[in-house]
Coordinates of C-alpha atoms and ligand atoms in Angstrom, one line a residue:
M32 CA 0.0 0.0 0.0
A33 CA 1.4 3.4 -1.0
A34 CA -0.6 5.3 1.5
S35 CA -0.5 4.6 5.2
G36 CA -3.7 6.4 6.0
K37 CA -6.3 8.8 4.5
D38 CA -4.6 11.8 6.3
Q39 CA -1.3 11.2 4.5
V40 CA -2.8 11.4 1.1
K41 CA -1.6 14.3 -1.0
I42 CA -1.7 13.3 -4.7
I43 CA -4.5 11.5 -6.4
L44 CA -4.7 10.6 -10.1
V45 CA -8.0 10.2 -11.7
M46 CA -7.8 8.2 -15.0
G47 CA -10.5 7.2 -17.4
K48 CA -11.7 7.6 -20.9
S49 CA -13.0 11.0 -22.0
G50 CA -16.7 10.9 -21.1
S51 CA -16.4 8.0 -18.7
G52 CA -17.8 10.1 -15.8
K53 CA -14.7 11.4 -14.1
Q54 CA -15.9 14.8 -13.1
P55 CA -18.6 13.7 -10.5
R56 CA -16.0 11.4 -9.0
I57 CA -13.4 14.1 -8.9
D58 CA -15.9 16.4 -7.2
C59 CA -16.5 13.8 -4.6
L60 CA -12.7 13.3 -3.9
A61 CA -12.2 17.1 -3.9
E62 CA -14.9 17.4 -1.2
E63 CA -13.7 14.4 0.8
F64 CA -10.0 15.4 0.8
G65 CA -10.3 19.2 0.4
F66 CA -7.9 19.1 -2.5
K67 CA -7.6 21.3 -5.6
Q68 CA -8.2 19.7 -9.0
I69 CA -5.7 20.3 -11.8
S70 CA -6.9 19.4 -15.3
T71 CA -4.5 19.7 -18.1
G72 CA -7.3 20.9 -20.4
N73 CA -8.0 23.8 -18.1
L74 CA -4.3 24.6 -17.6
F75 CA -3.9 25.0 -21.3
R76 CA -6.9 27.2 -21.5
E77 CA -5.7 29.3 -18.5
C78 CA -2.2 29.7 -19.9
I79 CA -3.6 30.7 -23.3
G80 CA -6.0 33.2 -21.6
T81 CA -3.0 34.8 -19.7
F82 CA -1.1 35.1 -23.0
N83 CA -4.2 36.6 -24.8
S84 CA -4.4 39.2 -22.0
I85 CA -1.2 40.9 -23.2
G86 CA -2.7 41.6 -26.6
F87 CA 0.1 40.3 -28.7
E88 CA -0.2 41.8 -32.2
G89 CA 2.6 39.9 -34.0
S90 CA 2.5 36.5 -35.6
L91 CA 3.1 33.4 -33.5
N92 CA 5.3 32.1 -36.3
E93 CA 7.9 34.7 -35.2
T94 CA 8.4 32.7 -32.0
W95 CA 9.5 29.6 -33.9
D96 CA 13.0 28.8 -35.2
E97 CA 12.5 26.8 -38.4
E98 CA 16.1 25.7 -38.4
K99 CA 16.2 24.5 -34.8
K100 CA 12.7 23.0 -35.3
D101 CA 12.0 24.4 -31.9
F102 CA 10.9 27.7 -30.2
K103 CA 13.4 30.5 -30.1
D104 CA 15.1 31.1 -26.8
D105 CA 12.7 32.3 -24.1
A106 CA 14.6 35.6 -23.7
V107 CA 14.1 36.3 -27.4
I108 CA 10.4 35.5 -27.2
V109 CA 9.9 37.7 -24.1
E110 CA 11.5 40.6 -26.0
L111 CA 9.3 40.0 -29.0
L112 CA 6.2 39.9 -26.8
K113 CA 7.2 43.2 -25.1
Q114 CA 7.7 44.9 -28.5
K115 CA 4.4 43.7 -30.0
S116 CA 2.1 43.7 -27.0
K117 CA -0.9 46.0 -27.3
T118 CA -1.0 46.3 -23.5
P119 CA 2.6 46.4 -22.3
D120 CA 1.3 47.6 -18.8
V121 CA -0.3 44.1 -18.3
L122 CA 3.1 42.5 -19.1
A123 CA 4.9 44.8 -16.7
K124 CA 2.6 44.0 -13.7
P125 CA 4.2 42.0 -11.0
E126 CA 1.2 39.7 -10.8
T127 CA 1.6 38.7 -14.4
N128 CA 3.6 35.5 -14.3
M129 CA 6.0 35.7 -17.3
Q130 CA 6.4 31.9 -17.3
T131 CA 2.6 31.5 -17.7
V132 CA 2.6 34.0 -20.5
L133 CA 5.4 32.1 -22.3
L134 CA 3.8 28.7 -21.9
G135 CA 0.5 30.2 -23.1
C136 CA 2.2 31.6 -26.2
K137 CA 3.7 28.2 -27.0
A138 CA 0.5 26.3 -26.3
K139 CA -1.4 28.7 -28.6
Y140 CA 1.2 28.1 -31.3
F141 CA 0.4 24.4 -31.3
V142 CA -3.3 24.6 -30.8
E143 CA -3.7 27.1 -33.6
S144 CA -1.5 25.2 -36.0
G145 CA -3.4 22.0 -35.2
L146 CA 0.0 20.3 -34.5
F147 CA 0.4 17.6 -31.9
V148 CA 1.4 19.2 -28.5
P149 CA 4.8 17.8 -27.5
D150 CA 5.2 16.2 -24.1
T151 CA 7.9 18.8 -23.2
L152 CA 5.3 21.6 -23.4
T153 CA 2.7 19.7 -21.4
H154 CA 5.4 18.9 -18.8
G155 CA 6.2 22.6 -18.6
I156 CA 2.6 23.7 -18.2
F157 CA 2.0 21.1 -15.6
A158 CA 5.2 21.8 -13.6
N159 CA 4.4 25.5 -13.6
A160 CA 1.0 24.9 -12.1
F161 CA 2.2 22.3 -9.7
E162 CA 5.1 24.3 -8.4
S163 CA 3.1 27.5 -8.0
Y164 CA 0.5 25.5 -6.0
F165 CA 3.0 23.9 -3.6
A166 CA 5.0 27.2 -3.3
A167 CA 2.0 29.3 -2.4
P168 CA 1.1 29.8 1.3
L169 CA -1.4 27.3 2.6
E170 CA -3.9 30.1 3.3
S171 CA -4.1 30.8 -0.4
C172 CA -5.0 27.1 -1.2
G173 CA -8.6 27.6 0.0
S174 CA -8.3 24.5 2.1
A175 CA -6.9 23.4 5.4
R176 CA -5.0 20.7 3.6
R177 CA -2.7 20.9 0.6
G178 CA -3.1 18.2 -2.0
L179 CA -4.0 17.7 -5.7
I180 CA -6.3 15.7 -7.8
L181 CA -4.8 15.3 -11.3
D182 CA -7.1 14.8 -14.2
G183 CA -5.8 14.4 -17.8
F184 CA -2.2 14.1 -16.7
P185 CA -0.3 11.9 -17.2
R186 CA -1.7 10.5 -20.5
T187 CA 1.5 8.8 -21.8
I188 CA 4.3 6.8 -20.2
G189 CA 6.7 9.7 -20.9
Q190 CA 4.4 12.0 -18.9
A191 CA 4.1 9.4 -16.1
E192 CA 7.9 9.2 -15.8
F193 CA 8.1 13.0 -15.7
L194 CA 5.4 13.2 -13.0
L195 CA 7.0 10.6 -10.8
E196 CA 10.3 12.4 -11.0
L197 CA 8.8 15.8 -10.3
L198 CA 6.9 14.4 -7.3
S199 CA 10.0 12.7 -5.8
K200 CA 11.9 16.0 -6.0
H201 CA 9.2 17.3 -3.7
S202 CA 9.2 14.2 -1.5
L203 CA 5.8 13.3 -2.8
K204 CA 4.3 10.3 -4.5
V205 CA 1.1 9.3 -6.2
D206 CA -1.0 7.9 -3.2
F207 CA -3.5 6.2 -5.4
I208 CA -5.2 6.2 -8.8
L209 CA -8.9 6.3 -9.2
E210 CA -9.8 4.5 -12.4
V211 CA -13.2 5.3 -13.8
D212 CA -14.3 2.5 -16.0
L213 CA -17.0 2.6 -18.7
D214 CA -17.3 0.9 -22.1
D215 CA -17.0 2.8 -25.3
E216 CA -20.5 2.5 -26.6
T217 CA -22.1 3.8 -23.4
I218 CA -19.7 6.8 -23.5
V219 CA -20.7 7.7 -27.1
K220 CA -24.3 7.7 -26.0
R221 CA -23.7 9.7 -22.9
T222 CA -21.3 12.3 -24.3
T223 CA -23.7 13.9 -26.8
G224 CA -25.7 15.3 -23.8
R225 CA -22.7 16.9 -22.0
R226 CA -22.7 20.6 -21.4
I227 CA -20.1 22.9 -19.8
C228 CA -20.4 26.3 -18.1
P229 CA -18.1 28.8 -19.9
G230 CA -18.1 30.9 -16.7
C231 CA -17.0 28.5 -14.0
Q232 CA -16.2 25.3 -15.9
S233 CA -18.9 23.3 -14.1
V234 CA -19.9 20.2 -16.1
F235 CA -23.6 19.3 -16.7
H236 CA -25.5 16.6 -18.6
L237 CA -28.9 17.1 -20.1
M238 CA -30.0 13.7 -18.6
F239 CA -27.8 13.0 -15.6
K240 CA -27.0 16.4 -14.1
P241 CA -29.2 18.9 -15.9
P242 CA -28.5 22.6 -15.8
R243 CA -31.3 24.8 -14.4
D244 CA -34.2 25.0 -16.9
G245 CA -32.1 22.9 -19.2
Q246 CA -29.7 25.7 -20.0
F247 CA -28.3 27.7 -17.0
C248 CA -25.3 26.9 -14.8
T249 CA -26.6 26.0 -11.2
K250 CA -23.5 27.7 -9.7
C251 CA -23.0 30.9 -11.6
G252 CA -26.1 31.3 -13.8
A253 CA -24.3 31.5 -17.1
V254 CA -25.8 29.8 -20.2
V255 CA -24.1 26.4 -20.6
K256 CA -22.6 25.2 -23.9
Q257 CA -21.7 22.1 -25.6
R258 CA -17.9 22.1 -25.4
A259 CA -16.7 22.4 -29.0
D260 CA -14.6 19.3 -28.7
D261 CA -17.5 17.2 -27.5
A262 CA -19.4 17.9 -30.6
T263 CA -18.6 15.1 -33.0
E264 CA -18.7 11.4 -32.5
D265 CA -15.7 11.1 -34.8
L266 CA -13.5 13.1 -32.5
L267 CA -14.8 11.1 -29.5
R268 CA -13.9 7.8 -31.3
R269 CA -10.4 9.1 -31.9
R270 CA -10.1 10.0 -28.2
L271 CA -11.2 6.6 -27.2
N272 CA -8.7 5.1 -29.5
E273 CA -6.0 7.4 -28.0
F274 CA -7.0 6.1 -24.6
A275 CA -6.5 2.5 -25.7
T276 CA -3.1 3.1 -27.3
K277 CA -1.6 5.7 -24.9
V278 CA -3.4 6.1 -21.6
A279 CA -4.1 2.5 -20.9
P280 CA -0.4 1.6 -21.2
C281 CA 0.4 4.6 -19.0
L282 CA -2.0 3.3 -16.4
A283 CA -0.4 -0.2 -16.6
F284 CA 3.0 1.4 -16.2
L285 CA 2.0 3.2 -13.0
K286 CA 0.4 0.0 -11.7
E287 CA 3.7 -1.8 -12.2
K288 CA 5.4 0.9 -10.2
G289 CA 3.3 -0.3 -7.2
I290 CA 0.8 2.6 -7.1
P291 CA -2.6 1.3 -5.8
V292 CA -5.4 1.5 -8.4
V293 CA -9.0 1.7 -7.3
T294 CA -11.4 1.0 -10.1
V295 CA -15.0 2.3 -9.9
P296 CA -17.8 2.1 -12.5
G297 CA -18.4 5.3 -14.5
N298 CA -22.2 4.7 -14.5
L299 CA -24.5 3.9 -11.7
P300 CA -28.2 3.1 -11.8
D301 CA -28.5 6.1 -9.4
P302 CA -26.2 8.9 -10.5
S303 CA -26.9 11.2 -7.5
P304 CA -23.9 12.7 -5.7
A305 CA -24.7 10.5 -2.6
A306 CA -24.5 7.3 -4.7
V307 CA -21.3 8.4 -6.4
K308 CA -19.8 9.1 -3.0
E309 CA -20.8 5.7 -1.7
S310 CA -19.3 4.1 -4.8
V311 CA -16.0 6.1 -4.7
M312 CA -15.3 6.3 -1.0
G313 CA -16.6 2.8 -0.3
S314 CA -13.8 1.5 -2.7
V315 CA -11.1 4.1 -1.7
S316 CA -11.5 3.5 2.0
K317 CA -10.5 -0.2 1.4
L318 CA -6.9 1.1 0.8
W319 CA -6.6 1.7 4.6
Q320 CA -8.4 -1.3 6.0
Ligands
ZN517 ZN1 -21.0 28.4 -14.0

């Protein structure tokens, strides 16, 4: 057993196919442990948002060195951003994290060009968020306990190796993995009803966790939307395939390292938060029996 007791837990990974029902289980763990959730998808959106806030008016291609097949040096990119920022005062503010701006710039380059995001960039974006969280004073964590629930990272064996190394540098380890299990066909049926709040990122489902009056976020009142990348079945099939070829071997790799894996079903006859909690915590608590 990796964890000697519930109180020692600091790092939880949640793994499962896209659309398997991870979020309600993450919500349950976040409440039980008082931990912050880090999702790579949101980290990418946040970094790109920070980059967008500086109003860069140049071309992202200017950040790329075609000969090196890599980005130009960070110092060169920072200089370029300063020269071509519409709002240089935002850049100069002490609370603007230059590392986040740079990562957002690089993430946007890949997202806009439709190119595959290399692991090195995902590592950088994850490490930046991880280290700011563990470096911040405990009062700013919004909880009496400091700990993380990771979602969407790691997705490859390379990312898993990076994570284990980063954690060991901080004398941390993955305490357990919650694997959310659901078959592909059920996922395809379920996903078409998924909606997300553009304001607070809350996730809803037209059938299972309906927004208020079928369209408003129950937390902040914004009109919920179908996330653009949920829209097509074709894309979902590709993601399910990616899970089988990359994430499943990554999970097997972590299991081999001796990290406990708790597997729970992604669908329950009763999808209420109470039933989810019983399913998740009933299985998780066996780790300490
Ligand atoms: Zn909301």
